[in-house]
Structure formats: C-alpha cells, structure tokens
PDB file of C-alpha atoms in Angstrom:
ATOM      1  CA  MET F   1       0.429   0.235  -0.132  1.00 73.00           C
ATOM      2  CA  THR F   2       1.759   3.006  -1.605  1.00 86.00           C
ATOM      3  CA  PHE F   3       2.317   6.461   1.589  1.00 92.00           C
ATOM      4  CA  ILE F   4       1.494  10.072   0.810  1.00 94.00           C
ATOM      5  CA  HIS F   5       4.361  11.650   2.897  1.00 94.00           C
ATOM      6  CA  ASP F   6       2.002  15.560   3.358  1.00 94.00           C
ATOM      7  CA  ILE F   7       3.270  15.870   7.688  1.00 94.00           C
ATOM      8  CA  SER F   8       4.392  18.851   7.792  1.00 94.00           C
ATOM      9  CA  PRO F   9       8.232  18.860   9.382  1.00 92.00           C
ATOM     10  CA  THR F  10       6.416  21.471  11.616  1.00 92.00           C
ATOM     11  CA  LEU F  11       5.683  19.415  15.231  1.00 91.00           C
ATOM     12  CA  LEU F  12       4.347  22.968  17.136  1.00 91.00           C
ATOM     13  CA  SER F  13       4.327  26.652  15.872  1.00 89.00           C
ATOM     14  CA  PHE F  14       4.108  29.002  18.448  1.00 83.00           C
ATOM     15  CA  GLY F  15       4.331  32.984  17.519  1.00 80.00           C
ATOM     16  CA  GLY F  16       8.055  33.295  15.634  1.00 79.00           C
ATOM     17  CA  LEU F  17       9.250  29.859  17.529  1.00 86.00           C
ATOM     18  CA  GLU F  18       8.640  26.288  15.284  1.00 87.00           C
ATOM     19  CA  ILE F  19       9.768  23.262  17.248  1.00 90.00           C
ATOM     20  CA  ARG F  20      10.659  21.286  13.408  1.00 91.00           C
ATOM     21  CA  TRP F  21      10.555  17.030  13.500  1.00 94.00           C
ATOM     22  CA  TYR F  22      14.315  17.272  12.155  1.00 91.00           C
ATOM     23  CA  GLY F  23      15.858  19.893  15.156  1.00 90.00           C
ATOM     24  CA  LEU F  24      13.791  17.578  17.492  1.00 94.00           C
ATOM     25  CA  LEU F  25      14.943  13.893  16.072  1.00 96.00           C
ATOM     26  CA  PHE F  26      18.799  15.108  15.991  1.00 93.00           C
ATOM     27  CA  ALA F  27      18.348  16.651  19.558  1.00 95.00           C
ATOM     28  CA  VAL F  28      17.314  13.502  21.192  1.00 98.00           C
ATOM     29  CA  GLY F  29      19.706  11.838  19.150  1.00 97.00           C
ATOM     30  CA  ILE F  30      22.372  13.271  20.794  1.00 96.00           C
ATOM     31  CA  MET F  31      21.238  12.542  24.051  1.00 97.00           C
ATOM     32  CA  LEU F  32      20.781   8.480  23.459  1.00 98.00           C
ATOM     33  CA  THR F  33      24.035   9.022  22.130  1.00 98.00           C
ATOM     34  CA  TYR F  34      26.032  10.930  24.679  1.00 97.00           C
ATOM     35  CA  PHE F  35      23.338   8.962  27.441  1.00 98.00           C
ATOM     36  CA  PHE F  36      25.039   5.543  26.117  1.00 98.00           C
ATOM     37  CA  ILE F  37      28.695   6.811  25.807  1.00 98.00           C
ATOM     38  CA  ARG F  38      28.595   7.724  29.632  1.00 98.00           C
ATOM     39  CA  TRP F  39      26.921   3.832  29.902  1.00 98.00           C
ATOM     40  CA  VAL F  40      30.019   3.097  28.955  1.00 97.00           C
ATOM     41  CA  PHE F  41      32.292   5.142  29.811  1.00 97.00           C
ATOM     42  CA  GLN F  42      30.589   4.047  33.446  1.00 97.00           C
ATOM     43  CA  LYS F  43      30.997  -0.112  32.104  1.00 95.00           C
ATOM     44  CA  GLN F  44      35.134   1.003  31.693  1.00 95.00           C
ATOM     45  CA  LYS F  45      35.555   2.541  34.367  1.00 94.00           C
ATOM     46  CA  TYR F  46      36.650   5.841  32.414  1.00 95.00           C
ATOM     47  CA  PRO F  47      37.005   9.605  33.976  1.00 94.00           C
ATOM     48  CA  LEU F  48      33.894  11.070  33.697  1.00 94.00           C
ATOM     49  CA  ASP F  49      34.966  13.908  34.100  1.00 91.00           C
ATOM     50  CA  LYS F  50      36.582  13.779  30.295  1.00 93.00           C
ATOM     51  CA  LEU F  51      33.805  12.937  28.496  1.00 95.00           C
ATOM     52  CA  ASP F  52      31.609  16.219  29.225  1.00 93.00           C
ATOM     53  CA  SER F  53      34.192  18.009  27.530  1.00 95.00           C
ATOM     54  CA  VAL F  54      34.933  15.286  24.676  1.00 97.00           C
ATOM     55  CA  VAL F  55      31.292  15.542  23.812  1.00 95.00           C
ATOM     56  CA  LEU F  56      31.036  19.111  23.622  1.00 95.00           C
ATOM     57  CA  PHE F  57      33.826  19.297  21.449  1.00 97.00           C
ATOM     58  CA  LEU F  58      32.047  16.305  18.993  1.00 96.00           C
ATOM     59  CA  PHE F  59      29.002  18.031  19.076  1.00 94.00           C
ATOM     60  CA  PHE F  60      30.692  21.050  17.495  1.00 96.00           C
ATOM     61  CA  GLY F  61      32.729  18.818  14.918  1.00 96.00           C
ATOM     62  CA  LEU F  62      29.718  16.504  14.186  1.00 94.00           C
ATOM     63  CA  VAL F  63      27.301  20.230  12.667  1.00 92.00           C
ATOM     64  CA  ILE F  64      30.028  21.931  11.519  1.00 94.00           C
ATOM     65  CA  GLY F  65      31.932  19.285   9.452  1.00 94.00           C
ATOM     66  CA  ALA F  66      27.784  17.885   8.979  1.00 91.00           C
ATOM     67  CA  ARG F  67      26.868  21.208   7.299  1.00 91.00           C
ATOM     68  CA  LEU F  68      30.129  21.642   6.212  1.00 92.00           C
ATOM     69  CA  GLY F  69      30.155  18.434   4.699  1.00 88.00           C
ATOM     70  CA  HIS F  70      27.208  18.638   2.635  1.00 87.00           C
ATOM     71  CA  VAL F  71      27.474  22.258   1.217  1.00 88.00           C
ATOM     72  CA  PHE F  72      30.325  21.121  -0.392  1.00 87.00           C
ATOM     73  CA  PHE F  73      29.560  17.474  -1.746  1.00 83.00           C
ATOM     74  CA  TYR F  74      26.242  18.371  -2.843  1.00 81.00           C
ATOM     75  CA  GLU F  75      25.135  21.437  -3.118  1.00 84.00           C
ATOM     76  CA  TRP F  76      28.342  23.670  -3.322  1.00 84.00           C
ATOM     77  CA  ASP F  77      26.953  25.695  -6.454  1.00 84.00           C
ATOM     78  CA  TYR F  78      23.213  26.189  -4.634  1.00 87.00           C
ATOM     79  CA  PHE F  79      25.550  27.757  -1.280  1.00 88.00           C
ATOM     80  CA  SER F  80      27.806  29.562  -2.952  1.00 86.00           C
ATOM     81  CA  ALA F  81      24.861  31.691  -4.217  1.00 88.00           C
ATOM     82  CA  GLN F  82      23.373  32.146  -1.478  1.00 87.00           C
ATOM     83  CA  PRO F  83      26.192  31.100   1.504  1.00 89.00           C
ATOM     84  CA  LEU F  84      24.592  32.887   5.163  1.00 88.00           C
ATOM     85  CA  GLU F  85      21.275  29.210   4.320  1.00 86.00           C
ATOM     86  CA  ILE F  86      24.655  27.637   5.056  1.00 88.00           C
ATOM     87  CA  LEU F  87      24.109  28.534   8.840  1.00 85.00           C
ATOM     88  CA  LYS F  88      19.740  27.148   8.761  1.00 80.00           C
ATOM     89  CA  ILE F  89      20.814  23.393   9.930  1.00 78.00           C
ATOM     90  CA  TRP F  90      17.867  23.209  11.407  1.00 69.00           C
ATOM     91  CA  ASN F  91      15.974  23.076   7.493  1.00 69.00           C
ATOM     92  CA  GLY F  92      18.725  19.552   7.154  1.00 67.00           C
ATOM     93  CA  GLY F  93      21.535  19.365   5.522  1.00 77.00           C
ATOM     94  CA  LEU F  94      23.592  17.280   6.504  1.00 81.00           C
ATOM     95  CA  ALA F  95      26.304  14.669   5.065  1.00 83.00           C
ATOM     96  CA  SER F  96      27.899  11.938   6.720  1.00 84.00           C
ATOM     97  CA  HIS F  97      30.857  12.113   5.144  1.00 86.00           C
ATOM     98  CA  GLY F  98      31.864  15.303   6.874  1.00 90.00           C
ATOM     99  CA  ALA F  99      30.092  14.630   9.502  1.00 92.00           C
ATOM    100  CA  ALA F 100      32.954  12.138  10.236  1.00 92.00           C
ATOM    101  CA  ILE F 101      35.733  14.107   9.061  1.00 94.00           C
ATOM    102  CA  GLY F 102      34.589  16.667  11.600  1.00 96.00           C
ATOM    103  CA  LEU F 103      34.108  13.861  14.541  1.00 96.00           C
ATOM    104  CA  PHE F 104      37.781  13.548  13.857  1.00 96.00           C
ATOM    105  CA  VAL F 105      39.236  16.477  13.401  1.00 97.00           C
ATOM    106  CA  ALA F 106      37.383  17.095  17.058  1.00 98.00           C
ATOM    107  CA  TYR F 107      38.564  14.408  18.199  1.00 98.00           C
ATOM    108  CA  PHE F 108      42.071  15.094  17.515  1.00 98.00           C
ATOM    109  CA  ALA F 109      41.820  18.277  18.542  1.00 98.00           C
ATOM    110  CA  TRP F 110      41.053  17.528  22.195  1.00 98.00           C
ATOM    111  CA  CYS F 111      43.281  15.163  22.598  1.00 98.00           C
ATOM    112  CA  LYS F 112      46.092  17.270  22.006  1.00 98.00           C
ATOM    113  CA  ILE F 113      44.777  19.843  24.231  1.00 97.00           C
ATOM    114  CA  ASN F 114      43.782  17.284  26.354  1.00 96.00           C
ATOM    115  CA  LYS F 115      47.540  15.029  26.113  1.00 97.00           C
ATOM    116  CA  VAL F 116      45.286  12.723  25.654  1.00 96.00           C
ATOM    117  CA  LYS F 117      46.173   9.109  23.157  1.00 97.00           C
ATOM    118  CA  PHE F 118      43.453   9.110  20.011  1.00 97.00           C
ATOM    119  CA  SER F 119      43.394   5.204  21.675  1.00 96.00           C
ATOM    120  CA  GLN F 120      41.832   5.514  24.733  1.00 96.00           C
ATOM    121  CA  TYR F 121      38.998   6.726  24.783  1.00 97.00           C
ATOM    122  CA  ILE F 122      37.538   6.843  20.415  1.00 98.00           C
ATOM    123  CA  ASP F 123      36.064   2.766  20.470  1.00 97.00           C
ATOM    124  CA  ALA F 124      33.905   3.947  24.091  1.00 97.00           C
ATOM    125  CA  LEU F 125      32.302   7.069  22.385  1.00 97.00           C
ATOM    126  CA  VAL F 126      32.238   5.810  18.054  1.00 98.00           C
ATOM    127  CA  LEU F 127      29.438   2.572  19.628  1.00 98.00           C
ATOM    128  CA  GLY F 128      27.157   5.921  20.023  1.00 96.00           C
ATOM    129  CA  MET F 129      27.340   7.534  16.620  1.00 96.00           C
ATOM    130  CA  PRO F 130      25.134   5.089  15.239  1.00 98.00           C
ATOM    131  CA  ILE F 131      22.849   6.240  17.107  1.00 98.00           C
ATOM    132  CA  THR F 132      22.227   9.821  16.187  1.00 96.00           C
ATOM    133  CA  ALA F 133      23.160   9.059  12.227  1.00 96.00           C
ATOM    134  CA  GLY F 134      19.839   7.096  12.498  1.00 97.00           C
ATOM    135  CA  PHE F 135      18.124   9.679  13.860  1.00 97.00           C
ATOM    136  CA  VAL F 136      18.783  12.234  11.952  1.00 94.00           C
ATOM    137  CA  ARG F 137      17.673   9.656   8.959  1.00 95.00           C
ATOM    138  CA  LEU F 138      14.809   9.852  10.702  1.00 97.00           C
ATOM    139  CA  GLY F 139      14.005  13.913  10.636  1.00 94.00           C
ATOM    140  CA  ASN F 140      15.101  13.492   7.281  1.00 93.00           C
ATOM    141  CA  PHE F 141      11.550  11.494   6.796  1.00 96.00           C
ATOM    142  CA  PHE F 142      10.164  14.204   7.835  1.00 95.00           C
ATOM    143  CA  ASN F 143      11.890  16.797   6.238  1.00 93.00           C
ATOM    144  CA  SER F 144      10.583  15.646   2.743  1.00 94.00           C
ATOM    145  CA  GLU F 145      14.873  15.159   1.705  1.00 91.00           C
ATOM    146  CA  ILE F 146      16.659  12.726   0.426  1.00 90.00           C
ATOM    147  CA  LEU F 147      14.823  10.733  -1.585  1.00 94.00           C
ATOM    148  CA  GLY F 148      15.005   7.657  -2.592  1.00 96.00           C
ATOM    149  CA  ASN F 149      14.680   5.898  -6.743  1.00 94.00           C
ATOM    150  CA  LEU F 150      11.057   5.784  -8.177  1.00 96.00           C
ATOM    151  CA  THR F 151       9.671   1.988  -7.367  1.00 94.00           C
ATOM    152  CA  GLY F 152       6.015   0.638  -8.431  1.00 88.00           C
ATOM    153  CA  SER F 153       6.943  -1.309  -4.633  1.00 84.00           C
ATOM    154  CA  ASP F 154       3.269  -1.412  -2.988  1.00 83.00           C
ATOM    155  CA  TYR F 155       5.680   0.361  -0.281  1.00 85.00           C
ATOM    156  CA  GLY F 156       6.462   3.856  -2.073  1.00 95.00           C
ATOM    157  CA  VAL F 157       5.995   6.806  -0.687  1.00 96.00           C
ATOM    158  CA  ILE F 158       5.073  10.282  -2.229  1.00 96.00           C
ATOM    159  CA  PHE F 159       6.490  12.436  -0.787  1.00 96.00           C
ATOM    160  CA  GLU F 160       3.682  15.105  -1.729  1.00 95.00           C
ATOM    161  CA  ARG F 161       4.566  18.587   0.820  1.00 92.00           C
ATOM    162  CA  VAL F 162       7.343  19.007  -2.634  1.00 92.00           C
ATOM    163  CA  GLY F 163       5.590  18.140  -5.831  1.00 92.00           C
ATOM    164  CA  GLU F 164       6.278  14.589  -5.763  1.00 94.00           C
ATOM    165  CA  THR F 165       3.254  12.963  -7.355  1.00 93.00           C
ATOM    166  CA  LEU F 166       5.061   8.884  -7.847  1.00 95.00           C
ATOM    167  CA  PRO F 167       5.796   6.768  -5.701  1.00 96.00           C
ATOM    168  CA  ARG F 168       9.914   6.123  -4.020  1.00 97.00           C
ATOM    169  CA  HIS F 169      11.323   4.569  -1.727  1.00 97.00           C
ATOM    170  CA  PRO F 170      11.921   5.106   1.397  1.00 97.00           C
ATOM    171  CA  VAL F 171      15.552   5.549   1.480  1.00 97.00           C
ATOM    172  CA  GLN F 172      15.889   7.319   4.768  1.00 97.00           C
ATOM    173  CA  LEU F 173      14.304   4.833   6.811  1.00 98.00           C
ATOM    174  CA  TYR F 174      16.229   2.510   5.014  1.00 98.00           C
ATOM    175  CA  SER F 175      19.665   4.121   5.824  1.00 98.00           C
ATOM    176  CA  ALA F 176      17.952   4.614   9.453  1.00 98.00           C
ATOM    177  CA  PHE F 177      17.460   0.406   9.919  1.00 98.00           C
ATOM    178  CA  MET F 178      20.325   0.433   8.154  1.00 98.00           C
ATOM    179  CA  ASN F 179      22.175   2.350  11.352  1.00 98.00           C
ATOM    180  CA  PHE F 180      20.356   1.014  14.138  1.00 99.00           C
ATOM    181  CA  LEU F 181      21.281  -2.464  12.253  1.00 99.00           C
ATOM    182  CA  VAL F 182      25.085  -1.420  13.143  1.00 99.00           C
ATOM    183  CA  PHE F 183      24.627   0.080  16.532  1.00 99.00           C
ATOM    184  CA  ALA F 184      23.415  -3.003  17.585  1.00 98.00           C
ATOM    185  CA  ILE F 185      26.294  -4.925  15.669  1.00 98.00           C
ATOM    186  CA  LEU F 186      29.308  -3.357  18.071  1.00 98.00           C
ATOM    187  CA  PHE F 187      26.723  -3.460  21.103  1.00 98.00           C
ATOM    188  CA  VAL F 188      26.732  -7.210  20.520  1.00 98.00           C
ATOM    189  CA  VAL F 189      30.610  -7.857  20.121  1.00 97.00           C
ATOM    190  CA  TYR F 190      30.734  -5.190  22.980  1.00 97.00           C
ATOM    191  CA  LYS F 191      28.427  -6.749  25.504  1.00 95.00           C
ATOM    192  CA  LYS F 192      30.756 -10.181  24.636  1.00 94.00           C
ATOM    193  CA  SER F 193      34.823  -8.939  23.698  1.00 92.00           C
ATOM    194  CA  PHE F 194      35.056  -5.120  25.012  1.00 88.00           C
ATOM    195  CA  LYS F 195      38.228  -5.632  26.672  1.00 84.00           C
ATOM    196  CA  LYS F 196      39.139  -8.683  24.110  1.00 90.00           C
ATOM    197  CA  MET F 197      39.826  -6.963  21.930  1.00 94.00           C
ATOM    198  CA  PRO F 198      42.731  -3.803  20.282  1.00 95.00           C
ATOM    199  CA  ARG F 199      42.128  -0.778  20.621  1.00 94.00           C
ATOM    200  CA  MET F 200      40.237   0.913  17.485  1.00 96.00           C
ATOM    201  CA  PHE F 201      39.413  -2.663  16.270  1.00 97.00           C
ATOM    202  CA  PHE F 202      35.952  -0.704  17.467  1.00 98.00           C
ATOM    203  CA  LEU F 203      36.077   2.242  15.442  1.00 98.00           C
ATOM    204  CA  PHE F 204      37.904   0.001  12.468  1.00 98.00           C
ATOM    205  CA  LEU F 205      34.230  -2.241  12.944  1.00 98.00           C
ATOM    206  CA  TYR F 206      31.828   0.826  12.282  1.00 98.00           C
ATOM    207  CA  VAL F 207      33.709   3.216  10.481  1.00 98.00           C
ATOM    208  CA  LEU F 208      32.869  -1.280   7.858  1.00 98.00           C
ATOM    209  CA  LEU F 209      29.706  -1.638   9.314  1.00 98.00           C
ATOM    210  CA  TYR F 210      28.532   1.783   8.523  1.00 97.00           C
ATOM    211  CA  PHE F 211      30.201   2.981   4.363  1.00 97.00           C
ATOM    212  CA  VAL F 212      29.719  -0.565   3.574  1.00 98.00           C
ATOM    213  CA  GLY F 213      25.788  -0.231   4.591  1.00 98.00           C
ATOM    214  CA  ARG F 214      26.465   3.904   3.413  1.00 95.00           C
ATOM    215  CA  PHE F 215      27.319   1.884   0.180  1.00 97.00           C
ATOM    216  CA  VAL F 216      24.747  -0.484  -0.010  1.00 97.00           C
ATOM    217  CA  VAL F 217      21.841   2.692   0.691  1.00 97.00           C
ATOM    218  CA  GLU F 218      23.017   4.445  -2.065  1.00 94.00           C
ATOM    219  CA  PHE F 219      21.777   1.989  -4.387  1.00 94.00           C
ATOM    220  CA  TRP F 220      17.781   3.358  -4.310  1.00 95.00           C
ATOM    221  CA  LYS F 221      18.644   6.741  -3.001  1.00 93.00           C
ATOM    222  CA  ASP F 222      18.066   9.532  -6.758  1.00 89.00           C
ATOM    223  CA  LEU F 223      20.955  10.998  -7.534  1.00 75.00           C
ATOM    224  CA  GLN F 224      22.457  12.987  -5.308  1.00 66.00           C
ATOM    225  CA  GLY F 225      25.636  15.382  -6.097  1.00 59.00           C
ATOM    226  CA  PRO F 226      27.771  16.744  -8.632  1.00 57.00           C
ATOM    227  CA  ILE F 227      28.565  13.557 -10.404  1.00 61.00           C
ATOM    228  CA  GLU F 228      25.968  12.903 -12.953  1.00 64.00           C
ATOM    229  CA  SER F 229      28.802  11.560 -15.501  1.00 66.00           C
ATOM    230  CA  LEU F 230      29.652   8.122 -13.892  1.00 70.00           C
ATOM    231  CA  PRO F 231      27.411   5.476 -13.047  1.00 76.00           C
ATOM    232  CA  ILE F 232      27.851   5.855  -9.192  1.00 84.00           C
ATOM    233  CA  GLN F 233      27.149   8.206  -6.609  1.00 86.00           C
ATOM    234  CA  MET F 234      28.591  10.745  -4.400  1.00 83.00           C
ATOM    235  CA  GLY F 235      28.347   8.643  -1.447  1.00 86.00           C
ATOM    236  CA  GLN F 236      28.895   5.629  -2.817  1.00 92.00           C
ATOM    237  CA  LEU F 237      32.734   7.528  -4.416  1.00 90.00           C
ATOM    238  CA  LEU F 238      32.381   8.958  -1.245  1.00 89.00           C
ATOM    239  CA  SER F 239      32.616   6.158   1.011  1.00 95.00           C
ATOM    240  CA  ILE F 240      34.987   4.173  -0.619  1.00 96.00           C
ATOM    241  CA  PHE F 241      38.083   5.013   1.012  1.00 96.00           C
ATOM    242  CA  PRO F 242      36.897   4.122   4.504  1.00 96.00           C
ATOM    243  CA  VAL F 243      35.900   0.884   3.163  1.00 98.00           C
ATOM    244  CA  LEU F 244      39.246   0.172   2.207  1.00 98.00           C
ATOM    245  CA  ILE F 245      40.759   1.741   5.485  1.00 98.00           C
ATOM    246  CA  ALA F 246      39.150  -0.611   7.462  1.00 98.00           C
ATOM    247  CA  LEU F 247      39.683  -3.710   6.043  1.00 98.00           C
ATOM    248  CA  GLY F 248      43.099  -2.796   5.410  1.00 98.00           C
ATOM    249  CA  TYR F 249      43.080  -2.954   9.826  1.00 98.00           C
ATOM    250  CA  PHE F 250      41.101  -6.342  10.290  1.00 98.00           C
ATOM    251  CA  ILE F 251      43.323  -7.619   7.349  1.00 98.00           C
ATOM    252  CA  PHE F 252      46.719  -6.507   7.877  1.00 97.00           C
ATOM    253  CA  ILE F 253      46.959  -5.360  11.185  1.00 97.00           C
ATOM    254  CA  TYR F 254      43.647  -7.303  13.464  1.00 96.00           C
ATOM    255  CA  PRO F 255      45.897 -10.444  13.158  1.00 95.00           C
ATOM    256  CA  LYS F 256      48.484  -9.516  14.581  1.00 93.00           C
ATOM    257  CA  GLN F 257      47.440  -8.028  17.273  1.00 92.00           C
ATOM    258  CA  LYS F 258      45.530 -10.543  18.296  1.00 87.00           C
ATOM    259  CA  LYS F 259      48.704 -13.361  17.888  1.00 82.00           C
ATOM    260  CA  SER F 260      50.584 -10.256  20.359  1.00 75.00           C
TER     261      SER F 260
END
C-alpha cells in the first residue's frame, strides 16, 4: 500500500518559534548517544570528567563537519550563491561523510589539548555514533529530503509536500534502519568481547559496517551530488576510501594484534 507523505516538517509553532521534526529528532539522537556513551564510560571505569569535555568538542565537530560536508559535496552551487543559508541547519542538510571528518578533527584536537592518546577513548565513543545517525535519517524523512528512486512496489512513499506524484523508495528509513542495525551489531560485540579486543578495533569495525551499509543503501537513492556522469552516487564514491582503510586494518593489522 503506497503511503502519501504529507506530514508537515514543523511539529509545533507558537509565535515566531517553530519546533521542527528534524531538529527534535537530531536532539533526541544526540541525547541518547550521550547517555549511552556515559554508560559505556562507567562500565569501563573511564573518568566521567573527560566525557563532558570530549562530547562538547565532538558535538561542534559533528555539526560543523556535517553541514560543510553537505555544502561542498552535494549543493555547492546553491550555497555558494546564498552563503547565509549555510547557517540554517534546522532546515536539514547534513552529510555523514562530512560528519566523519568533523568528528575526527574534533577528537584529534581534544586529544592534543588534553594530552590523551587518540586510541584511549575512541572505541567507547564510536559505539554510540549510529544512534545519532539513525535519528538524523528519520529527520530527513519528516523533511521530505534525500529521496529514493521511483518504485512500483506497494511500500513506496509519495512525498506530496515537495511536489512528488509517484511513489519512491523511503530510502531515509532504509538508512535509519541500517544505522540502528550497525548499532545493534556493535553493542552485541561490545557486550561479548570489549576487553578482549585491541584498541581501535571498534573504530574500524564501525567504519567498515557503516560505510558498507551506506554504499548499499545508496543504490535506492535518487541521484544526489555533482557527478551525474559517473555510474555511482557521490555517497558511494566517498564511502570507498574509508571501507578500504577499515579492510586494510582487519587484513594486515588486526591479525598481528590478536597474536600479540
């Protein structure tokens, strides 16, 4: 049964203030991620005073990196002509590849400032990342953005609010499910063998699972990004390098760590 998507992106409006689904879901994702990582820190007996400061760095790295990633990777022509629109993140437009870069830079900077090894807390921190990513994709669905390819299946969605008249794959929901599945896998592996694994194992496991999943989901996504001449999506092109890095770790480095 085809679903007609005519849900307003605004949840509540009073006076000149709007509460949008995207912003609410983003905030919920951030909060759940924070409390989950806090739980991991407590389980591993990591100092909680470190958590709040690193989370603040990561939050700004996430927002700035994700927004600039979207601007440069997907809509440069639009934002270069209207640069003030870059600040309006509540309207949507966050790129996960930009988020990954922003998070890396922010965490690296925090480690340098606090004289902490990069590998010290990275595994605990990445465990919660798919939570925020999943909720952001749910926000994309309510915003009627990042549309999927046309489909003749019964579970297609017609995004009426943006002028669509034909059903499309709800690729935002596919992506949200993929992120929550990645979180579930990471959580199961964490519960079974966190202390047995070498440092940065979970970082590379997350990178591998997420970017492979992202590459697959992109097959159902409508063309996005300035590479119409290529047979793959921009998101797929940007996913290849991190997948190769993660595979390199599991093929060449992890076996040696396991032996030692």
